[in-house]
Amino acid sequence: MKIIWYGHACFWVETNGVRLLIDPYPEVDDDRIGEVDYILITHEHVDHYGKVELLSRLRDATVIGPKPVYMTAISDGVTKVREIEDGQTIELKNGVKVTAFYMEHPSSQYPLGYLIEGDKALFHTGDTYSTPVLQRLRGRVDVLLVPISGRSTANEREAAQIVEDMRPRLVIPMHYGIYGTGSPEKLRDELQKKRIWTLVRPLELYEEFTL
């Protein structure tokens, strides 16, 4: 599995040869984004939906998102788009699966997180606070992408609770540095307070990480 962070909550993930882009915000440098088969959108807010119309057309990618995203994409002229609901699994190519989980983000109409299963299992929470739903994923996730900014979503302390509930092998913090602050070091400190030794691996902008 290859992972590239494009800032905020935007990641490019390749698994089993399938290329996914998650939550392209408006200012993302789309010239740096390579080929994409699917664009996953966690919810309808512009800092996650931002460049869907442009990138779906330029990359000929299928957009997948909850109903508010689906309706917005249709109105924006996106022709390759699929709706996904809480608990639903969509089979992509090469045995890759995406399963949606309803998250705790009150300002959104239908916020989702996505479990992406290919050669590894990765979970992108989207925007969320700590929620008991995530305990259902305990032991199932290799890589957790979790927000730490505290701006309408989890801060470092709440992110540590999410990690405690899920116990992933690896944590990559997100949702900081573009529109708000957040400290991976503080996340590590919060995890140490809980005596949880999960590896925290912050990514530099545009860094490619292989697991």
Short mmCIF file of N, CA and C in Angstrom, two decimals, residues 61-210:
data_model
loop_
_atom_site.label_atom_id
_atom_site.label_comp_id
_atom_site.label_asym_id
_atom_site.label_seq_id
_atom_site.Cartn_x
_atom_site.Cartn_y
_atom_site.Cartn_z
N ALA A 61 -12.22 9.81 -13.13
CA ALA A 61 -12.38 8.99 -11.92
C ALA A 61 -13.83 8.94 -11.48
N THR A 62 -14.20 7.84 -10.85
CA THR A 62 -15.54 7.68 -10.28
C THR A 62 -15.58 8.26 -8.88
N VAL A 63 -16.54 9.13 -8.62
CA VAL A 63 -16.71 9.75 -7.31
C VAL A 63 -17.63 8.88 -6.46
N ILE A 64 -17.25 8.66 -5.20
CA ILE A 64 -18.06 7.90 -4.26
C ILE A 64 -18.25 8.74 -3.00
N GLY A 65 -19.50 8.89 -2.57
CA GLY A 65 -19.75 9.68 -1.37
C GLY A 65 -21.18 9.51 -0.88
N PRO A 66 -21.48 10.05 0.30
CA PRO A 66 -22.85 9.98 0.83
C PRO A 66 -23.81 10.84 0.03
N LYS A 67 -25.10 10.76 0.33
CA LYS A 67 -26.12 11.40 -0.51
C LYS A 67 -25.88 12.89 -0.75
N PRO A 68 -25.53 13.71 0.26
CA PRO A 68 -25.30 15.13 -0.04
C PRO A 68 -24.18 15.33 -1.05
N VAL A 69 -23.14 14.51 -0.98
CA VAL A 69 -22.05 14.59 -1.95
C VAL A 69 -22.54 14.14 -3.31
N TYR A 70 -23.27 13.05 -3.34
CA TYR A 70 -23.81 12.52 -4.60
C TYR A 70 -24.66 13.58 -5.31
N MET A 71 -25.56 14.24 -4.54
CA MET A 71 -26.44 15.23 -5.14
C MET A 71 -25.66 16.46 -5.64
N THR A 72 -24.67 16.88 -4.87
CA THR A 72 -23.86 18.02 -5.28
C THR A 72 -23.05 17.68 -6.54
N ALA A 73 -22.48 16.49 -6.57
CA ALA A 73 -21.70 16.08 -7.74
C ALA A 73 -22.57 16.03 -8.99
N ILE A 74 -23.76 15.50 -8.87
CA ILE A 74 -24.69 15.46 -10.00
C ILE A 74 -24.98 16.87 -10.50
N SER A 75 -25.26 17.79 -9.57
CA SER A 75 -25.57 19.16 -9.96
C SER A 75 -24.36 19.87 -10.57
N ASP A 76 -23.16 19.40 -10.21
CA ASP A 76 -21.93 19.97 -10.77
C ASP A 76 -21.56 19.34 -12.11
N GLY A 77 -22.37 18.41 -12.58
CA GLY A 77 -22.12 17.81 -13.88
C GLY A 77 -21.21 16.60 -13.86
N VAL A 78 -20.94 16.07 -12.67
CA VAL A 78 -20.12 14.85 -12.58
C VAL A 78 -20.97 13.67 -13.03
N THR A 79 -20.49 12.92 -14.00
CA THR A 79 -21.29 11.83 -14.58
C THR A 79 -20.96 10.46 -13.98
N LYS A 80 -19.75 10.30 -13.47
CA LYS A 80 -19.36 9.02 -12.87
C LYS A 80 -19.36 9.19 -11.36
N VAL A 81 -20.48 8.87 -10.74
CA VAL A 81 -20.64 9.09 -9.30
C VAL A 81 -21.53 8.01 -8.71
N ARG A 82 -21.17 7.54 -7.52
CA ARG A 82 -21.96 6.51 -6.82
C ARG A 82 -22.23 6.98 -5.39
N GLU A 83 -23.43 6.72 -4.92
CA GLU A 83 -23.80 7.02 -3.54
C GLU A 83 -23.44 5.82 -2.66
N ILE A 84 -22.99 6.12 -1.43
CA ILE A 84 -22.70 5.08 -0.46
C ILE A 84 -23.33 5.47 0.87
N GLU A 85 -23.80 4.48 1.62
CA GLU A 85 -24.46 4.72 2.91
C GLU A 85 -23.72 4.02 4.03
N ASP A 86 -24.03 4.43 5.25
CA ASP A 86 -23.48 3.79 6.43
C ASP A 86 -23.68 2.28 6.39
N GLY A 87 -22.61 1.54 6.59
CA GLY A 87 -22.68 0.08 6.60
C GLY A 87 -22.58 -0.58 5.25
N GLN A 88 -22.60 0.20 4.19
CA GLN A 88 -22.54 -0.36 2.83
C GLN A 88 -21.10 -0.60 2.41
N THR A 89 -20.88 -1.71 1.71
CA THR A 89 -19.58 -2.03 1.13
C THR A 89 -19.68 -1.99 -0.39
N ILE A 90 -18.75 -1.30 -1.02
CA ILE A 90 -18.68 -1.25 -2.48
C ILE A 90 -17.42 -1.99 -2.92
N GLU A 91 -17.58 -2.92 -3.83
CA GLU A 91 -16.46 -3.67 -4.39
C GLU A 91 -15.87 -2.88 -5.55
N LEU A 92 -14.60 -2.54 -5.45
CA LEU A 92 -13.89 -1.85 -6.52
C LEU A 92 -13.16 -2.89 -7.38
N LYS A 93 -12.12 -2.50 -8.05
CA LYS A 93 -11.36 -3.44 -8.88
C LYS A 93 -10.36 -4.22 -8.03
N ASN A 94 -9.91 -5.35 -8.57
CA ASN A 94 -8.79 -6.12 -8.00
C ASN A 94 -9.00 -6.52 -6.55
N GLY A 95 -10.24 -6.74 -6.18
CA GLY A 95 -10.55 -7.22 -4.83
C GLY A 95 -10.53 -6.15 -3.76
N VAL A 96 -10.39 -4.90 -4.13
CA VAL A 96 -10.39 -3.81 -3.15
C VAL A 96 -11.84 -3.48 -2.76
N LYS A 97 -12.05 -3.29 -1.46
CA LYS A 97 -13.39 -2.98 -0.95
C LYS A 97 -13.35 -1.68 -0.15
N VAL A 98 -14.45 -0.93 -0.22
CA VAL A 98 -14.63 0.28 0.58
C VAL A 98 -15.92 0.13 1.38
N THR A 99 -15.82 0.27 2.70
CA THR A 99 -16.99 0.19 3.57
C THR A 99 -17.16 1.50 4.30
N ALA A 100 -18.40 2.01 4.36
CA ALA A 100 -18.69 3.30 4.96
C ALA A 100 -19.16 3.13 6.41
N PHE A 101 -18.72 4.05 7.27
CA PHE A 101 -19.13 4.10 8.67
C PHE A 101 -19.57 5.51 9.00
N TYR A 102 -20.72 5.64 9.65
CA TYR A 102 -21.23 6.96 10.02
C TYR A 102 -20.38 7.54 11.15
N MET A 103 -19.94 8.80 10.98
CA MET A 103 -19.06 9.44 11.94
C MET A 103 -19.79 10.51 12.76
N GLU A 104 -19.08 11.10 13.73
CA GLU A 104 -19.65 12.09 14.64
C GLU A 104 -19.15 13.48 14.24
N HIS A 105 -19.88 14.10 13.32
CA HIS A 105 -19.52 15.44 12.83
C HIS A 105 -20.81 16.21 12.66
N PRO A 106 -21.33 16.83 13.74
CA PRO A 106 -22.69 17.36 13.76
C PRO A 106 -23.00 18.41 12.70
N SER A 107 -22.00 19.14 12.21
CA SER A 107 -22.28 20.18 11.23
C SER A 107 -22.47 19.64 9.82
N SER A 108 -22.26 18.34 9.63
CA SER A 108 -22.46 17.72 8.32
C SER A 108 -23.80 17.00 8.28
N GLN A 109 -24.39 16.93 7.10
CA GLN A 109 -25.66 16.22 6.94
C GLN A 109 -25.48 14.70 7.02
N TYR A 110 -24.34 14.20 6.54
CA TYR A 110 -24.15 12.74 6.49
C TYR A 110 -22.65 12.44 6.44
N PRO A 111 -21.95 12.58 7.57
CA PRO A 111 -20.50 12.37 7.57
C PRO A 111 -20.14 10.89 7.62
N LEU A 112 -19.17 10.51 6.81
CA LEU A 112 -18.73 9.12 6.76
C LEU A 112 -17.23 9.00 6.98
N GLY A 113 -16.81 7.84 7.47
CA GLY A 113 -15.43 7.41 7.40
C GLY A 113 -15.38 6.18 6.50
N TYR A 114 -14.20 5.88 5.95
CA TYR A 114 -14.09 4.77 5.00
C TYR A 114 -13.01 3.78 5.42
N LEU A 115 -13.40 2.51 5.45
CA LEU A 115 -12.46 1.42 5.59
C LEU A 115 -12.12 0.93 4.19
N ILE A 116 -10.86 1.07 3.82
CA ILE A 116 -10.38 0.63 2.51
C ILE A 116 -9.57 -0.63 2.72
N GLU A 117 -10.00 -1.74 2.11
CA GLU A 117 -9.35 -3.03 2.30
C GLU A 117 -8.78 -3.52 0.98
N GLY A 118 -7.46 -3.66 0.95
CA GLY A 118 -6.77 -4.21 -0.20
C GLY A 118 -5.66 -5.11 0.31
N ASP A 119 -4.40 -4.79 -0.05
CA ASP A 119 -3.30 -5.56 0.52
C ASP A 119 -3.09 -5.23 1.99
N LYS A 120 -3.55 -4.05 2.42
CA LYS A 120 -3.61 -3.65 3.82
C LYS A 120 -4.98 -3.04 4.07
N ALA A 121 -5.29 -2.77 5.34
CA ALA A 121 -6.56 -2.14 5.69
C ALA A 121 -6.28 -0.73 6.22
N LEU A 122 -6.88 0.26 5.58
CA LEU A 122 -6.70 1.66 5.96
C LEU A 122 -8.06 2.27 6.30
N PHE A 123 -8.09 3.07 7.37
CA PHE A 123 -9.34 3.75 7.73
C PHE A 123 -9.12 5.25 7.74
N HIS A 124 -9.91 5.96 6.95
CA HIS A 124 -9.93 7.43 6.92
C HIS A 124 -11.20 7.87 7.65
N THR A 125 -11.02 8.58 8.77
CA THR A 125 -12.17 8.92 9.60
C THR A 125 -13.03 10.03 9.03
N GLY A 126 -12.50 10.79 8.03
CA GLY A 126 -13.17 12.04 7.71
C GLY A 126 -13.09 12.94 8.92
N ASP A 127 -14.05 13.85 9.06
CA ASP A 127 -14.14 14.70 10.25
C ASP A 127 -14.97 13.97 11.30
N THR A 128 -14.42 13.79 12.48
CA THR A 128 -15.18 13.13 13.54
C THR A 128 -14.60 13.46 14.90
N TYR A 129 -15.45 13.40 15.90
CA TYR A 129 -15.02 13.33 17.28
C TYR A 129 -14.95 11.85 17.65
N SER A 130 -14.54 11.57 18.86
CA SER A 130 -14.55 10.19 19.32
C SER A 130 -15.98 9.67 19.33
N THR A 131 -16.16 8.46 18.84
CA THR A 131 -17.49 7.86 18.76
C THR A 131 -17.39 6.36 18.99
N PRO A 132 -18.33 5.77 19.75
CA PRO A 132 -18.28 4.33 20.01
C PRO A 132 -18.28 3.46 18.76
N VAL A 133 -18.75 4.02 17.64
CA VAL A 133 -18.77 3.27 16.37
C VAL A 133 -17.37 2.72 16.06
N LEU A 134 -16.35 3.49 16.39
CA LEU A 134 -14.99 3.11 16.00
C LEU A 134 -14.48 1.89 16.76
N GLN A 135 -15.09 1.57 17.87
CA GLN A 135 -14.70 0.37 18.60
C GLN A 135 -14.97 -0.89 17.80
N ARG A 136 -15.91 -0.80 16.86
CA ARG A 136 -16.22 -1.95 15.99
C ARG A 136 -15.07 -2.30 15.06
N LEU A 137 -14.15 -1.36 14.89
CA LEU A 137 -13.02 -1.57 13.98
C LEU A 137 -11.75 -1.99 14.72
N ARG A 138 -11.87 -2.25 16.00
CA ARG A 138 -10.68 -2.58 16.79
C ARG A 138 -10.01 -3.85 16.26
N GLY A 139 -8.73 -3.74 15.98
CA GLY A 139 -7.97 -4.87 15.48
C GLY A 139 -8.10 -5.14 14.00
N ARG A 140 -8.88 -4.33 13.29
CA ARG A 140 -9.12 -4.56 11.86
C ARG A 140 -8.32 -3.62 10.96
N VAL A 141 -7.62 -2.64 11.55
CA VAL A 141 -7.04 -1.55 10.77
C VAL A 141 -5.52 -1.54 10.89
N ASP A 142 -4.85 -1.52 9.75
CA ASP A 142 -3.39 -1.36 9.75
C ASP A 142 -3.00 0.10 9.86
N VAL A 143 -3.66 0.97 9.10
CA VAL A 143 -3.32 2.39 9.05
C VAL A 143 -4.57 3.21 9.37
N LEU A 144 -4.43 4.12 10.34
CA LEU A 144 -5.52 5.02 10.72
C LEU A 144 -5.14 6.45 10.35
N LEU A 145 -5.98 7.11 9.57
CA LEU A 145 -5.82 8.53 9.25
C LEU A 145 -6.80 9.29 10.13
N VAL A 146 -6.28 10.10 11.08
CA VAL A 146 -7.13 10.67 12.12
C VAL A 146 -6.88 12.17 12.25
N PRO A 147 -7.95 12.97 12.40
CA PRO A 147 -7.79 14.42 12.55
C PRO A 147 -7.27 14.79 13.93
N ILE A 148 -6.51 15.91 13.99
CA ILE A 148 -5.97 16.35 15.28
C ILE A 148 -6.13 17.85 15.51
N SER A 149 -6.78 18.57 14.62
CA SER A 149 -6.79 20.03 14.71
C SER A 149 -7.73 20.56 15.79
N GLY A 150 -8.79 19.80 16.11
CA GLY A 150 -9.80 20.30 17.03
C GLY A 150 -10.72 21.34 16.43
N ARG A 151 -10.62 21.55 15.15
CA ARG A 151 -11.49 22.51 14.46
C ARG A 151 -12.70 21.78 13.88
N SER A 152 -13.78 21.76 14.65
CA SER A 152 -15.00 21.02 14.29
C SER A 152 -14.73 19.53 14.13
N THR A 153 -13.70 19.05 14.77
CA THR A 153 -13.34 17.64 14.70
C THR A 153 -12.40 17.33 15.87
N ALA A 154 -11.90 16.12 15.95
CA ALA A 154 -11.09 15.70 17.09
C ALA A 154 -9.82 16.55 17.23
N ASN A 155 -9.46 16.85 18.49
CA ASN A 155 -8.14 17.41 18.77
C ASN A 155 -7.20 16.26 19.13
N GLU A 156 -6.01 16.57 19.60
CA GLU A 156 -5.03 15.52 19.88
C GLU A 156 -5.50 14.56 20.97
N ARG A 157 -6.13 15.11 22.01
CA ARG A 157 -6.61 14.25 23.10
C ARG A 157 -7.71 13.31 22.61
N GLU A 158 -8.65 13.85 21.84
CA GLU A 158 -9.74 13.02 21.32
C GLU A 158 -9.22 12.02 20.29
N ALA A 159 -8.24 12.44 19.50
CA ALA A 159 -7.63 11.51 18.55
C ALA A 159 -6.98 10.33 19.27
N ALA A 160 -6.36 10.61 20.42
CA ALA A 160 -5.76 9.53 21.21
C ALA A 160 -6.83 8.55 21.68
N GLN A 161 -8.01 9.06 22.00
CA GLN A 161 -9.11 8.16 22.40
C GLN A 161 -9.54 7.29 21.22
N ILE A 162 -9.58 7.88 20.03
CA ILE A 162 -9.92 7.11 18.83
C ILE A 162 -8.90 5.99 18.61
N VAL A 163 -7.62 6.33 18.78
CA VAL A 163 -6.57 5.32 18.63
C VAL A 163 -6.73 4.22 19.67
N GLU A 164 -7.03 4.61 20.90
CA GLU A 164 -7.24 3.61 21.96
C GLU A 164 -8.39 2.68 21.61
N ASP A 165 -9.46 3.23 21.05
CA ASP A 165 -10.62 2.42 20.69
C ASP A 165 -10.32 1.46 19.55
N MET A 166 -9.48 1.88 18.59
CA MET A 166 -9.28 1.11 17.37
C MET A 166 -8.03 0.24 17.39
N ARG A 167 -6.99 0.69 18.06
CA ARG A 167 -5.71 -0.01 18.15
C ARG A 167 -5.14 -0.38 16.77
N PRO A 168 -4.95 0.61 15.90
CA PRO A 168 -4.32 0.34 14.60
C PRO A 168 -2.83 0.07 14.77
N ARG A 169 -2.20 -0.45 13.73
CA ARG A 169 -0.75 -0.64 13.75
C ARG A 169 -0.01 0.67 13.60
N LEU A 170 -0.58 1.59 12.83
CA LEU A 170 0.10 2.83 12.47
C LEU A 170 -0.92 3.96 12.42
N VAL A 171 -0.53 5.15 12.90
CA VAL A 171 -1.40 6.32 12.88
C VAL A 171 -0.74 7.42 12.06
N ILE A 172 -1.47 7.98 11.11
CA ILE A 172 -1.02 9.14 10.36
C ILE A 172 -1.98 10.29 10.68
N PRO A 173 -1.49 11.34 11.38
CA PRO A 173 -2.38 12.46 11.70
C PRO A 173 -2.70 13.30 10.47
N MET A 174 -3.87 13.93 10.49
CA MET A 174 -4.32 14.75 9.36
C MET A 174 -5.16 15.90 9.89
N HIS A 175 -5.72 16.68 8.95
CA HIS A 175 -6.63 17.78 9.28
C HIS A 175 -5.91 18.80 10.18
N TYR A 176 -4.72 19.17 9.78
CA TYR A 176 -3.98 20.24 10.45
C TYR A 176 -3.02 20.84 9.44
N GLY A 177 -2.55 22.06 9.71
CA GLY A 177 -1.52 22.67 8.90
C GLY A 177 -2.00 23.47 7.70
N ILE A 178 -3.22 23.25 7.24
CA ILE A 178 -3.76 24.02 6.11
C ILE A 178 -4.75 25.06 6.61
N TYR A 179 -5.79 24.60 7.31
CA TYR A 179 -6.81 25.51 7.83
C TYR A 179 -6.76 25.64 9.35
N GLY A 180 -5.89 24.94 10.00
CA GLY A 180 -5.84 25.00 11.46
C GLY A 180 -4.56 24.41 11.99
N THR A 181 -4.43 24.45 13.30
CA THR A 181 -3.23 23.94 13.95
C THR A 181 -3.46 22.53 14.45
N GLY A 182 -2.39 21.90 14.87
CA GLY A 182 -2.43 20.55 15.43
C GLY A 182 -1.01 20.07 15.55
N SER A 183 -0.76 19.22 16.54
CA SER A 183 0.61 18.80 16.82
C SER A 183 0.71 17.29 16.90
N PRO A 184 1.40 16.66 15.97
CA PRO A 184 1.64 15.22 16.09
C PRO A 184 2.38 14.87 17.38
N GLU A 185 3.26 15.75 17.84
CA GLU A 185 3.97 15.48 19.09
C GLU A 185 3.00 15.46 20.26
N LYS A 186 2.03 16.36 20.26
CA LYS A 186 1.03 16.35 21.33
C LYS A 186 0.19 15.07 21.27
N LEU A 187 -0.10 14.60 20.07
CA LEU A 187 -0.81 13.33 19.94
C LEU A 187 0.01 12.21 20.56
N ARG A 188 1.31 12.18 20.29
CA ARG A 188 2.17 11.17 20.91
C ARG A 188 2.12 11.26 22.44
N ASP A 189 2.16 12.50 22.95
CA ASP A 189 2.11 12.70 24.40
C ASP A 189 0.81 12.17 24.98
N GLU A 190 -0.30 12.43 24.30
CA GLU A 190 -1.60 11.96 24.79
C GLU A 190 -1.66 10.43 24.77
N LEU A 191 -1.06 9.82 23.75
CA LEU A 191 -1.04 8.35 23.69
C LEU A 191 -0.17 7.77 24.80
N GLN A 192 0.94 8.43 25.11
CA GLN A 192 1.80 7.96 26.18
C GLN A 192 1.09 8.02 27.53
N LYS A 193 0.29 9.07 27.74
CA LYS A 193 -0.50 9.16 28.97
C LYS A 193 -1.42 7.95 29.12
N LYS A 194 -1.91 7.44 28.00
CA LYS A 194 -2.79 6.28 28.02
C LYS A 194 -2.02 4.97 27.96
N ARG A 195 -0.68 5.08 27.87
CA ARG A 195 0.20 3.90 27.77
C ARG A 195 -0.15 3.07 26.53
N ILE A 196 -0.33 3.79 25.44
CA ILE A 196 -0.59 3.17 24.14
C ILE A 196 0.62 3.47 23.26
N TRP A 197 1.23 2.43 22.71
CA TRP A 197 2.50 2.59 22.01
C TRP A 197 2.37 2.41 20.50
N THR A 198 1.18 2.68 19.97
CA THR A 198 1.00 2.66 18.51
C THR A 198 1.92 3.69 17.85
N LEU A 199 2.52 3.31 16.74
CA LEU A 199 3.43 4.19 16.03
C LEU A 199 2.66 5.35 15.38
N VAL A 200 3.10 6.59 15.67
CA VAL A 200 2.57 7.78 15.02
C VAL A 200 3.57 8.22 13.96
N ARG A 201 3.13 8.30 12.72
CA ARG A 201 4.03 8.61 11.59
C ARG A 201 3.47 9.80 10.80
N PRO A 202 3.79 11.02 11.24
CA PRO A 202 3.36 12.18 10.44
C PRO A 202 4.02 12.15 9.06
N LEU A 203 3.30 12.60 8.06
CA LEU A 203 3.85 12.69 6.72
C LEU A 203 4.14 14.15 6.38
N GLU A 204 5.20 14.36 5.62
CA GLU A 204 5.45 15.67 5.04
C GLU A 204 4.54 15.83 3.83
N LEU A 205 4.27 17.07 3.48
CA LEU A 205 3.44 17.34 2.31
C LEU A 205 4.06 16.68 1.07
N TYR A 206 3.26 15.91 0.35
CA TYR A 206 3.62 15.20 -0.88
C TYR A 206 4.57 14.02 -0.64
N GLU A 207 4.82 13.67 0.59
CA GLU A 207 5.67 12.51 0.87
C GLU A 207 4.96 11.21 0.51
N GLU A 208 5.66 10.29 -0.12
CA GLU A 208 5.12 8.96 -0.42
C GLU A 208 5.59 7.98 0.65
N PHE A 209 4.64 7.30 1.25
CA PHE A 209 4.93 6.33 2.29
C PHE A 209 4.42 4.98 1.84
N THR A 210 5.25 3.95 1.98
CA THR A 210 4.86 2.60 1.58
C THR A 210 4.83 1.71 2.80
#
